[in-house]
Coordinates of C-alpha atoms in Angstrom, one line a residue:
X1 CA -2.3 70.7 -9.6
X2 CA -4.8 67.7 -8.5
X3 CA -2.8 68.2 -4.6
X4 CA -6.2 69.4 -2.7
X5 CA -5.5 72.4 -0.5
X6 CA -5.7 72.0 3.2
X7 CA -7.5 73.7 5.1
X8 CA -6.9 74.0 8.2
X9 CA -10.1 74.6 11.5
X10 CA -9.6 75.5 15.3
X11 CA -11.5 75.0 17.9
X12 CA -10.7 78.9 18.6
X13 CA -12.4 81.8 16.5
X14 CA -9.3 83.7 16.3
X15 CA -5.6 83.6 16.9
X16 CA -1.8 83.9 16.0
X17 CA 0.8 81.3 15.8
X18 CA 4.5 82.0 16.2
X19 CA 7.2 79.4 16.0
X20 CA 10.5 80.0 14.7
X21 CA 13.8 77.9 14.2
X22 CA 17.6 78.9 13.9
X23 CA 20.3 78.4 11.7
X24 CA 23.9 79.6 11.9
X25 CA 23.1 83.0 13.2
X26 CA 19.9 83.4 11.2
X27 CA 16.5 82.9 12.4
X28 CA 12.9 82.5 10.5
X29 CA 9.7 83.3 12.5
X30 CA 6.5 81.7 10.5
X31 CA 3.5 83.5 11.8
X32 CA -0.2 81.5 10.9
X33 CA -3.4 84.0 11.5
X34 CA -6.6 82.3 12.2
X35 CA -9.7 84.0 12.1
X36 CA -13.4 82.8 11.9
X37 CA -11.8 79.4 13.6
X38 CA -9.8 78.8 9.9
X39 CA -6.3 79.5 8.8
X40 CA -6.8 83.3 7.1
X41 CA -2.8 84.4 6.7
X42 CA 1.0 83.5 6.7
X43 CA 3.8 85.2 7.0
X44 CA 7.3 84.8 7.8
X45 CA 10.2 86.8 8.8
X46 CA 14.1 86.6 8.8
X47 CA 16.6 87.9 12.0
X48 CA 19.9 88.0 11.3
X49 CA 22.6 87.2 13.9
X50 CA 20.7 85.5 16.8
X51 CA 21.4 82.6 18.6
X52 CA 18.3 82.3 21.0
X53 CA 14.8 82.4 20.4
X54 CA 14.4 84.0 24.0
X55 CA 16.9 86.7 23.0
X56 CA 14.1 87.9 20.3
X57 CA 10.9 86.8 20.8
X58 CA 9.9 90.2 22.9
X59 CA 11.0 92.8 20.9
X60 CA 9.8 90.8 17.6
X61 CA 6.1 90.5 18.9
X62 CA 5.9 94.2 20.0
X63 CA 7.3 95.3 16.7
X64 CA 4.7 92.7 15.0
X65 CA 1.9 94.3 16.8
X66 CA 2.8 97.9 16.7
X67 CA 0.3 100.0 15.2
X68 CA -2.3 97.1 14.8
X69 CA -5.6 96.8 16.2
X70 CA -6.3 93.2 15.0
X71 CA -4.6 91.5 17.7
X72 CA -6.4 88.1 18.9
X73 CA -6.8 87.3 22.6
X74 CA -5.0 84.3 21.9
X75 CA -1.2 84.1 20.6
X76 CA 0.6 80.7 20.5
X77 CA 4.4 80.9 21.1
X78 CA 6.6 77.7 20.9
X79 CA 8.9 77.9 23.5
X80 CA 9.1 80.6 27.0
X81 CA 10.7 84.2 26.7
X82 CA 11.8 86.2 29.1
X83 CA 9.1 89.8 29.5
X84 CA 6.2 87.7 28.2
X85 CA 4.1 88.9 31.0
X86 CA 4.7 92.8 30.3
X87 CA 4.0 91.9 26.8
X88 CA 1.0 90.4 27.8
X89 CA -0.2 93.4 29.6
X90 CA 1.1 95.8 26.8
X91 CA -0.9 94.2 24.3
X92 CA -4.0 94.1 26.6
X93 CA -3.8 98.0 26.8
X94 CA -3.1 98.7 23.3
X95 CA -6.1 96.2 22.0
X96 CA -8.6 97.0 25.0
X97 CA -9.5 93.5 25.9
X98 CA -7.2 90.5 28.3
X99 CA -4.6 88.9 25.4
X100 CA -2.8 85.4 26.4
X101 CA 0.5 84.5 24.9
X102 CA 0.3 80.3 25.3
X103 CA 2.6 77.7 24.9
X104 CA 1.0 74.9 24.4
X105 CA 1.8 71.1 25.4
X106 CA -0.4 69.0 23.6
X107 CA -3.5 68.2 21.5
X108 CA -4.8 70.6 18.7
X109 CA -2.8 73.7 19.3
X110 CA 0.6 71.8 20.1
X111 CA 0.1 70.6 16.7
X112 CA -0.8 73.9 15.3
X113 CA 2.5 75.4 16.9
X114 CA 4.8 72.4 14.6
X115 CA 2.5 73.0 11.7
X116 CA 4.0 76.3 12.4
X117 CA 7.4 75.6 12.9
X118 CA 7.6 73.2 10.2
X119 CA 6.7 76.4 7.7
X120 CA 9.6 78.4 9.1
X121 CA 12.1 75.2 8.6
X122 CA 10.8 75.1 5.3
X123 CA 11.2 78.9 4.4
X124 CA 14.6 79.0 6.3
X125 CA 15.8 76.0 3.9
X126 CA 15.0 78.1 1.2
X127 CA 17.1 81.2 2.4
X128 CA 20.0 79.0 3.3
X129 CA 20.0 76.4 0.7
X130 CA 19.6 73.6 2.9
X131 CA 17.1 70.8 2.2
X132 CA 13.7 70.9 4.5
X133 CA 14.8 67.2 5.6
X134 CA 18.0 68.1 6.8
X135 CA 16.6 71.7 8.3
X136 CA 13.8 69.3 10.4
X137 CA 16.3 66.8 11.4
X138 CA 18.8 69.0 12.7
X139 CA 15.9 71.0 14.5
X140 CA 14.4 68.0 16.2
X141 CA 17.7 67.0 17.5
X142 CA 18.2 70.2 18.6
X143 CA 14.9 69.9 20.7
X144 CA 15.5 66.5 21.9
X145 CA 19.0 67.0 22.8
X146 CA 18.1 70.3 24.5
X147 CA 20.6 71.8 22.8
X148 CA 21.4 75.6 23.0
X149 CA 22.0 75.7 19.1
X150 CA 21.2 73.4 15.9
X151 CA 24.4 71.2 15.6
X152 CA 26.7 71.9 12.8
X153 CA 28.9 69.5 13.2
X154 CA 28.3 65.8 14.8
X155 CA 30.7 62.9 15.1
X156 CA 30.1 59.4 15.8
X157 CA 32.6 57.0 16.7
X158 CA 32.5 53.0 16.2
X159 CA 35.6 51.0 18.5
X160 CA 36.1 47.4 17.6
X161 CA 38.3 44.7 18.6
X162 CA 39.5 41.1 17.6
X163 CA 38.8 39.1 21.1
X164 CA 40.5 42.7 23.3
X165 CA 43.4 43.3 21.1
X166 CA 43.9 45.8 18.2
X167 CA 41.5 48.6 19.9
X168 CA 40.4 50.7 16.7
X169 CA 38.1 53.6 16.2
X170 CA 36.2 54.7 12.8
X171 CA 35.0 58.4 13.1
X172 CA 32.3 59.6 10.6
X173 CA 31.2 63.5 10.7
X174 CA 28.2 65.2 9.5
X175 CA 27.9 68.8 8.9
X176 CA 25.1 70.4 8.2
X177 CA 22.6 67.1 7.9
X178 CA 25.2 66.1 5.1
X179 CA 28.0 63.1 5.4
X180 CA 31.8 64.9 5.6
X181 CA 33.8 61.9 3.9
X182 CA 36.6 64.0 3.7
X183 CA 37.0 64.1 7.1
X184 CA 36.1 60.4 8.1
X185 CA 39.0 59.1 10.6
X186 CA 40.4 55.6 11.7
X187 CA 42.6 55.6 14.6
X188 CA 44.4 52.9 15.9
X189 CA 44.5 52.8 20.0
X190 CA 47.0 52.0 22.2
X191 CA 48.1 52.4 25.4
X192 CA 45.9 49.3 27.0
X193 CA 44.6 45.8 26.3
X194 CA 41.0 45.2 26.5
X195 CA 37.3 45.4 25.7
X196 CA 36.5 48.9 27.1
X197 CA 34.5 51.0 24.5
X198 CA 34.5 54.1 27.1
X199 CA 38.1 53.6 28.0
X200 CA 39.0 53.4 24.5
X201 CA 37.3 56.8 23.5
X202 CA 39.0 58.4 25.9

């Protein structure tokens, strides 16, 4: 109750934000209308059965602006899609004046677009039960890792040694942002003598 509310200014009068993120087939697109330069609207959506953002993104926006005639001259997108020039000039005929779908790479708007995409990991934690921590740090990886899809399921592997004898291996696994104890491995290694960490995961 005492949490102020923020509120959020742009250096642009008006605009729409779309970011989106992905989970096991399902994907949430968070949509944040500006207008007067201040955050006016949110929204978010659900796609079942998707892997890529760039399979969607197209046919999502013309749905989205179907029928409208608010549409900004600005629309931030966080990542490229194939037909965004066609949409580009679809929307400019349909609204009567030049519209520009941006991805931006820094300053104000970049951090518009992960205000953005933070509200969809939020909303798609919700859906899926998952925390928003674990939603954001699967995401990130995702990004960093330039990964085609959020990883389920990750493994790590520790080898140690006593002075290049007894090779062994702990395994832990993670699925989902969670710790899979049950299936935690140690493995004893043989076949060669020696302090070679890449020799002994293979």
């Amino acid at each position: 109750i005492r949490q102020k509310q923020k509120v959020v200014e742009i250096s642009y009068k008006e605009q729409d934000v779309f970011a989106s993120v992905i989970f096991d087939g399902t994907a949430c697109v968070a949509v944040l209308k500006f207008r007067n330069f201040k955050l006016w609207d949110k929204q978010h959506f659900f796609i079942e059965e998707v892997n890529e953002k760039t399979d969607f993104y197209a046919e999502f926006l013309q749905q989205f602006y179907a029928g409208k005639t608010d549409i900004p001259s600005r629309i931030l997108i966080d990542c490229e899609f194939s037909d965004s020039e066609l949409l580009e000039n679809w929307l400019s005929d349909i609204s009567g004046k030049k519209i520009s779908i941006i991805l931006p790479k820094q300053g104000e708007q970049k951090r518009i677009i992960e205000m953005c995409q933070q509200n969809a990991v939020q909303n798609l934690s919700e859906k899926t039960e998952k925390t928003t921590r674990e939603m954001s740090v699967l995401n990130e990886l995702k990004e960093l890792l330039n990964l085609e899809k959020v990883p389920r399921i990750i493994e790590a592997y520790d080898i140690s040694n006593m002075s290049g004898d007894n090779n062994v291996a702990g395994m832990i696994v993670f699925k989902d942002g969670k710790p899979l104890k049950e299936a935690y491995r140690r493995f004893a290694i043989k076949g060669f003598s020696g302090q070679d960490d890449y020799r002994s995961m293979n």
